[in-house]
Amino acid sequence: MDFSQAPGLIYAEISLWLRNAIRYLPELAVAIIIFVLFTFASRWISRGFVNGLRRVSNNESVINLTGAVLRFVVVSIGLFIALGILGLDKTVTSLLAGAGVIALAVGFAFQDLTANFISGTMIALARPIQVGDTVETNGYTGKVLDIKLRSIVIDNGQGQTVEIPSKDVFQKPITNFSRIGQRRIELAAGVSYLDDLATAQKIARAAVSQLPFVLKNHPVDLHYRNFADANIQFVLWFWINPAATNPNLALSEAIMAVKRAFDAHQILIVFAGQTFDLKQKLLNEPVVKD
């Protein structure tokens, strides 16, 4: 090789590059303009979509993620169009193939994480539960504190928070105590065989109906269930607004109200073994013994 020709070869190669660059300047300018336009358009489209999504969902995590994904998609379309204008079709094909391989690898590597994100998105859009609802799911009961993409955070009412994966919440049954705005409380007890059942029923219903937190548009029901060894068992139902009244406190107040009313009318609740003797003492009657 004659090294004396090297400067001429280098000059010729540089000249070729410059001529090609000048020839491709219009296509390059158009490609840059299109990419910039798509970049600005991605912001406008994402902002409009996010504003519309906020009307149907209050989950900021889902809203922000959706806006970011939409912006990325629009910018990617602009990039592919710009590369196509420059005649880099093989580069576009390679990018698409590489993106597909990367997406497949990530999907297999993070199956649970992906499932939780998709489930969290579906929960945020379908809204089977909302922040502030009292729910029961996956064996936990409490108030929903936060709905994330990956998990649902609830307050179990015992001083702890429970974070449940979104996939488990989405795939398993959910009991929502706040959706309807009404909750039925059940009080189970029993009266002695010596008491008049109709009278006991009337007294118990009246005592619970007077409690301030009991909903007046639902009747207080009392039904007898069965004959037990020591008493006749019954169940009393009343309705409350779970958003305004603690269910446990409501049940406690109802138990005390029924007990006070029964004591005032000398009605016995549960007395195994000595029901008849205790009833006779309350009525100031002599106890008959064999």
Coordinates of C-alpha atoms in Angstrom, one line a residue:
M1 CA 0.0 0.0 0.0
D2 CA 1.3 3.4 -1.0
F3 CA 1.0 5.6 2.1
S4 CA 1.5 8.7 0.0
Q5 CA -2.0 8.2 -1.3
A6 CA -3.6 8.2 2.2
P7 CA -4.3 11.9 2.4
G8 CA -6.1 11.8 -0.9
L9 CA -8.2 8.8 0.1
I10 CA -9.1 10.4 3.4
Y11 CA -10.0 13.7 1.6
A12 CA -12.2 11.8 -0.8
E13 CA -14.0 9.9 2.0
I14 CA -14.7 13.1 3.9
S15 CA -15.9 14.8 0.8
L16 CA -18.3 11.9 0.2
W17 CA -19.6 12.2 3.7
L18 CA -20.1 15.9 3.3
R19 CA -21.9 15.5 0.0
N20 CA -24.2 12.8 1.5
A21 CA -24.9 15.0 4.6
I22 CA -25.8 18.0 2.4
R23 CA -28.0 15.7 0.3
Y24 CA -29.8 14.4 3.4
L25 CA -30.2 17.8 5.0
P26 CA -33.8 18.3 3.9
E27 CA -34.8 14.8 5.1
L28 CA -33.0 15.4 8.4
A29 CA -34.7 18.7 8.9
V30 CA -38.1 17.2 8.2
A31 CA -37.4 14.3 10.6
I32 CA -36.3 16.6 13.4
I33 CA -39.3 18.8 12.9
I34 CA -41.7 15.8 13.0
F35 CA -40.0 14.4 16.1
V36 CA -40.3 17.8 17.9
L37 CA -43.9 18.1 16.8
F38 CA -44.7 14.7 18.2
T39 CA -42.9 15.5 21.4
F40 CA -45.1 18.6 22.0
A41 CA -48.2 16.7 20.8
S42 CA -47.5 14.0 23.3
R43 CA -47.7 16.5 26.2
W44 CA -51.0 18.0 24.9
I45 CA -52.5 14.6 24.3
S46 CA -51.3 13.3 27.7
R47 CA -52.6 16.3 29.5
G48 CA -56.0 16.1 27.9
F49 CA -56.3 12.4 28.6
V50 CA -55.2 12.8 32.2
N51 CA -57.8 15.5 32.8
G52 CA -60.5 13.3 31.4
L53 CA -59.3 10.3 33.5
R54 CA -59.5 12.4 36.7
R55 CA -63.2 12.6 36.2
V56 CA -63.6 8.8 36.6
S57 CA -60.8 8.0 38.9
N58 CA -59.2 9.6 41.9
N59 CA -56.1 7.3 41.9
E60 CA -53.2 9.7 41.1
S61 CA -50.8 6.8 40.6
V62 CA -52.9 5.3 37.8
I63 CA -53.5 8.7 36.3
N64 CA -49.9 9.7 36.3
L65 CA -48.7 6.3 35.0
T66 CA -51.3 6.4 32.2
G67 CA -50.2 9.9 31.2
A68 CA -46.6 8.8 31.1
V69 CA -47.3 5.7 29.0
L70 CA -49.4 7.7 26.5
R71 CA -46.7 10.3 26.2
F72 CA -44.1 7.6 25.6
V73 CA -46.2 6.0 22.9
V74 CA -46.7 9.2 21.0
V75 CA -43.0 10.1 21.2
S76 CA -42.1 6.6 20.0
I77 CA -44.5 6.9 17.0
G78 CA -42.8 10.2 16.1
L79 CA -39.3 8.6 16.4
F80 CA -40.3 5.8 14.1
I81 CA -41.7 8.1 11.5
A82 CA -38.6 10.3 11.6
L83 CA -36.3 7.3 11.1
G84 CA -38.5 6.2 8.3
I85 CA -38.1 9.6 6.6
L86 CA -34.4 9.2 6.9
G87 CA -34.6 5.8 5.2
L88 CA -33.5 3.9 8.3
D89 CA -36.2 1.3 7.9
K90 CA -33.9 -1.5 9.1
T91 CA -33.2 0.5 12.3
V92 CA -36.9 0.8 12.9
T93 CA -37.4 -2.9 12.5
S94 CA -34.5 -3.6 14.8
L95 CA -35.9 -1.3 17.5
L96 CA -39.3 -2.9 17.3
A97 CA -37.8 -6.4 17.6
G98 CA -35.5 -5.3 20.5
A99 CA -38.5 -3.7 22.3
G100 CA -40.5 -6.9 21.9
V101 CA -37.7 -9.1 23.2
I102 CA -37.2 -6.8 26.2
A103 CA -40.9 -6.7 27.0
L104 CA -41.1 -10.5 26.8
A105 CA -38.1 -10.9 29.1
V106 CA -39.4 -8.3 31.6
G107 CA -42.8 -10.0 31.6
F108 CA -41.4 -13.4 32.5
A109 CA -39.0 -12.0 35.1
F110 CA -41.6 -9.9 36.9
Q111 CA -44.8 -11.8 36.4
D112 CA -46.2 -11.1 39.9
L113 CA -45.2 -7.4 39.8
T114 CA -46.8 -7.1 36.4
A115 CA -50.0 -8.8 37.5
N116 CA -50.2 -6.5 40.6
F117 CA -49.8 -3.4 38.4
I118 CA -52.5 -4.6 36.0
S119 CA -54.8 -5.5 38.8
G120 CA -54.2 -2.2 40.6
T121 CA -55.1 -0.4 37.3
M122 CA -58.3 -2.4 36.9
I123 CA -59.3 -1.7 40.5
A124 CA -58.7 2.0 40.1
L125 CA -60.8 2.1 36.9
A126 CA -63.6 -0.3 38.0
R127 CA -63.6 1.2 41.5
P128 CA -65.0 -1.8 43.4
I129 CA -63.5 -0.1 46.5
Q130 CA -62.5 3.5 47.3
V131 CA -60.4 5.2 49.9
G132 CA -62.4 5.5 53.1
D133 CA -64.5 2.3 52.4
T134 CA -64.7 -0.4 55.1
V135 CA -64.0 -3.7 53.4
E136 CA -63.3 -7.3 54.1
T137 CA -61.0 -9.2 51.7
N138 CA -58.4 -11.9 52.0
G139 CA -59.3 -12.5 55.6
Y140 CA -58.7 -8.9 56.7
T141 CA -61.3 -6.3 57.6
G142 CA -60.6 -2.6 57.9
K143 CA -60.8 0.9 56.4
V144 CA -59.1 1.5 53.0
L145 CA -56.3 4.1 53.5
D146 CA -54.7 4.0 50.1
I147 CA -55.1 2.3 46.7
K148 CA -51.8 1.9 45.0
L149 CA -50.9 0.3 41.8
R150 CA -49.1 -2.6 43.5
S151 CA -51.2 -2.9 46.7
I152 CA -54.2 -1.9 48.8
V153 CA -53.5 -0.5 52.2
I154 CA -56.2 -0.9 54.9
D155 CA -56.4 0.0 58.6
N156 CA -57.4 -3.1 60.6
G157 CA -58.7 -1.0 63.5
Q158 CA -56.1 -2.5 65.9
G159 CA -53.3 0.0 65.4
Q160 CA -51.8 -1.7 62.4
T161 CA -52.0 -1.2 58.6
V162 CA -52.3 -4.2 56.3
E163 CA -50.9 -4.0 52.7
I164 CA -52.5 -6.6 50.4
P165 CA -51.2 -7.2 46.9
S166 CA -53.6 -5.8 44.2
K167 CA -53.7 -9.1 42.5
D168 CA -55.2 -10.9 45.5
V169 CA -57.8 -8.1 46.0
F170 CA -58.8 -8.2 42.3
Q171 CA -59.0 -12.0 42.1
K172 CA -60.8 -12.7 45.4
P173 CA -64.2 -11.7 46.8
I174 CA -64.5 -8.3 48.4
T175 CA -67.2 -7.4 51.0
N176 CA -67.7 -3.6 50.9
F177 CA -69.6 -2.4 54.0
S178 CA -69.6 1.2 52.8
R179 CA -70.9 1.0 49.2
I180 CA -74.6 1.0 50.0
G181 CA -74.3 3.2 53.1
Q182 CA -76.2 0.8 55.3
R183 CA -75.2 -2.1 57.4
R184 CA -77.3 -4.6 59.3
I185 CA -76.2 -5.6 62.8
E186 CA -77.2 -8.9 64.3
L187 CA -77.7 -9.4 68.1
A188 CA -78.2 -13.0 69.2
A189 CA -79.6 -13.9 72.6
G190 CA -82.5 -15.9 74.2
V191 CA -85.3 -15.6 76.7
S192 CA -86.5 -18.1 79.3
Y193 CA -89.3 -20.6 78.7
L194 CA -91.4 -18.8 81.4
D195 CA -91.5 -15.5 79.5
D196 CA -94.1 -14.4 77.0
L197 CA -92.4 -14.4 73.6
A198 CA -94.6 -11.7 72.1
T199 CA -94.0 -9.4 75.0
A200 CA -90.2 -10.0 75.0
Q201 CA -90.2 -9.4 71.2
K202 CA -92.0 -6.1 71.6
I203 CA -89.8 -4.8 74.5
A204 CA -86.5 -5.7 72.7
R205 CA -87.6 -4.1 69.5
A206 CA -88.7 -0.9 71.2
A207 CA -85.5 -0.7 73.3
V208 CA -83.3 -0.9 70.2
S209 CA -85.5 1.4 68.0
Q210 CA -84.9 4.3 70.5
L211 CA -81.1 4.2 70.0
P212 CA -80.0 7.4 68.1
F213 CA -77.8 5.6 65.6
V214 CA -80.4 3.1 64.4
L215 CA -81.7 4.0 60.9
K216 CA -85.4 4.8 61.1
N217 CA -86.2 3.8 57.5
H218 CA -85.6 0.2 58.4
P219 CA -87.6 -1.7 61.0
V220 CA -86.0 -3.5 63.9
D221 CA -86.7 -7.2 63.4
L222 CA -86.7 -9.9 66.1
H223 CA -87.2 -13.5 65.1
Y224 CA -87.0 -16.6 67.3
R225 CA -84.7 -19.3 66.0
N226 CA -85.0 -22.5 68.0
F227 CA -85.6 -24.1 71.4
A228 CA -82.4 -24.6 73.3
D229 CA -81.8 -26.4 76.6
A230 CA -82.1 -23.4 78.8
N231 CA -83.9 -20.8 76.7
I232 CA -85.6 -19.9 73.5
Q233 CA -83.0 -18.3 71.2
F234 CA -83.7 -15.3 69.1
V235 CA -81.9 -12.9 66.7
L236 CA -82.5 -9.2 66.6
W237 CA -81.5 -7.2 63.4
F238 CA -81.2 -3.4 63.1
W239 CA -79.5 -1.1 60.6
I240 CA -76.9 1.6 61.0
N241 CA -74.8 3.9 58.8
P242 CA -71.3 2.4 59.0
A243 CA -69.8 5.8 57.9
A244 CA -71.3 7.5 61.0
T245 CA -71.4 4.7 63.6
N246 CA -68.9 2.1 64.7
P247 CA -70.5 -1.4 64.2
N248 CA -68.9 -2.8 67.3
L249 CA -70.0 0.1 69.4
A250 CA -73.5 -0.1 68.0
L251 CA -73.8 -3.7 68.9
S252 CA -72.6 -3.1 72.4
E253 CA -75.1 -0.2 72.9
A254 CA -77.9 -2.5 71.6
I255 CA -76.9 -5.3 74.0
M256 CA -77.0 -2.9 77.0
A257 CA -80.4 -1.4 75.9
V258 CA -82.0 -4.9 75.6
K259 CA -80.6 -5.9 78.9
R260 CA -81.9 -2.8 80.6
A261 CA -85.3 -3.3 79.1
F262 CA -85.5 -6.9 80.0
D263 CA -84.4 -6.2 83.6
A264 CA -87.1 -3.5 83.9
H265 CA -89.8 -5.9 82.8
Q266 CA -88.4 -9.0 84.6
I267 CA -87.6 -10.9 81.5
L268 CA -84.7 -13.4 81.7
I269 CA -82.2 -13.9 79.0
V270 CA -79.9 -16.9 79.5
F271 CA -80.1 -19.0 82.7
A272 CA -78.9 -22.5 82.4
G273 CA -80.0 -24.9 85.1
Q274 CA -81.8 -22.4 87.4
T275 CA -84.1 -20.5 85.1
F276 CA -87.3 -21.4 87.0
D277 CA -85.8 -20.6 90.5
L278 CA -84.5 -17.2 89.4
K279 CA -87.7 -16.3 87.7
Q280 CA -89.7 -17.1 90.8
K281 CA -87.3 -15.0 93.0
L282 CA -87.8 -12.0 90.6
L283 CA -91.6 -12.4 90.9
N284 CA -91.4 -12.7 94.7
E285 CA -92.9 -16.1 94.5
P286 CA -91.9 -19.0 96.8
V287 CA -89.5 -21.5 95.3
V288 CA -91.1 -25.0 95.3
K289 CA -88.5 -27.7 96.0
D290 CA -88.9 -31.4 96.1

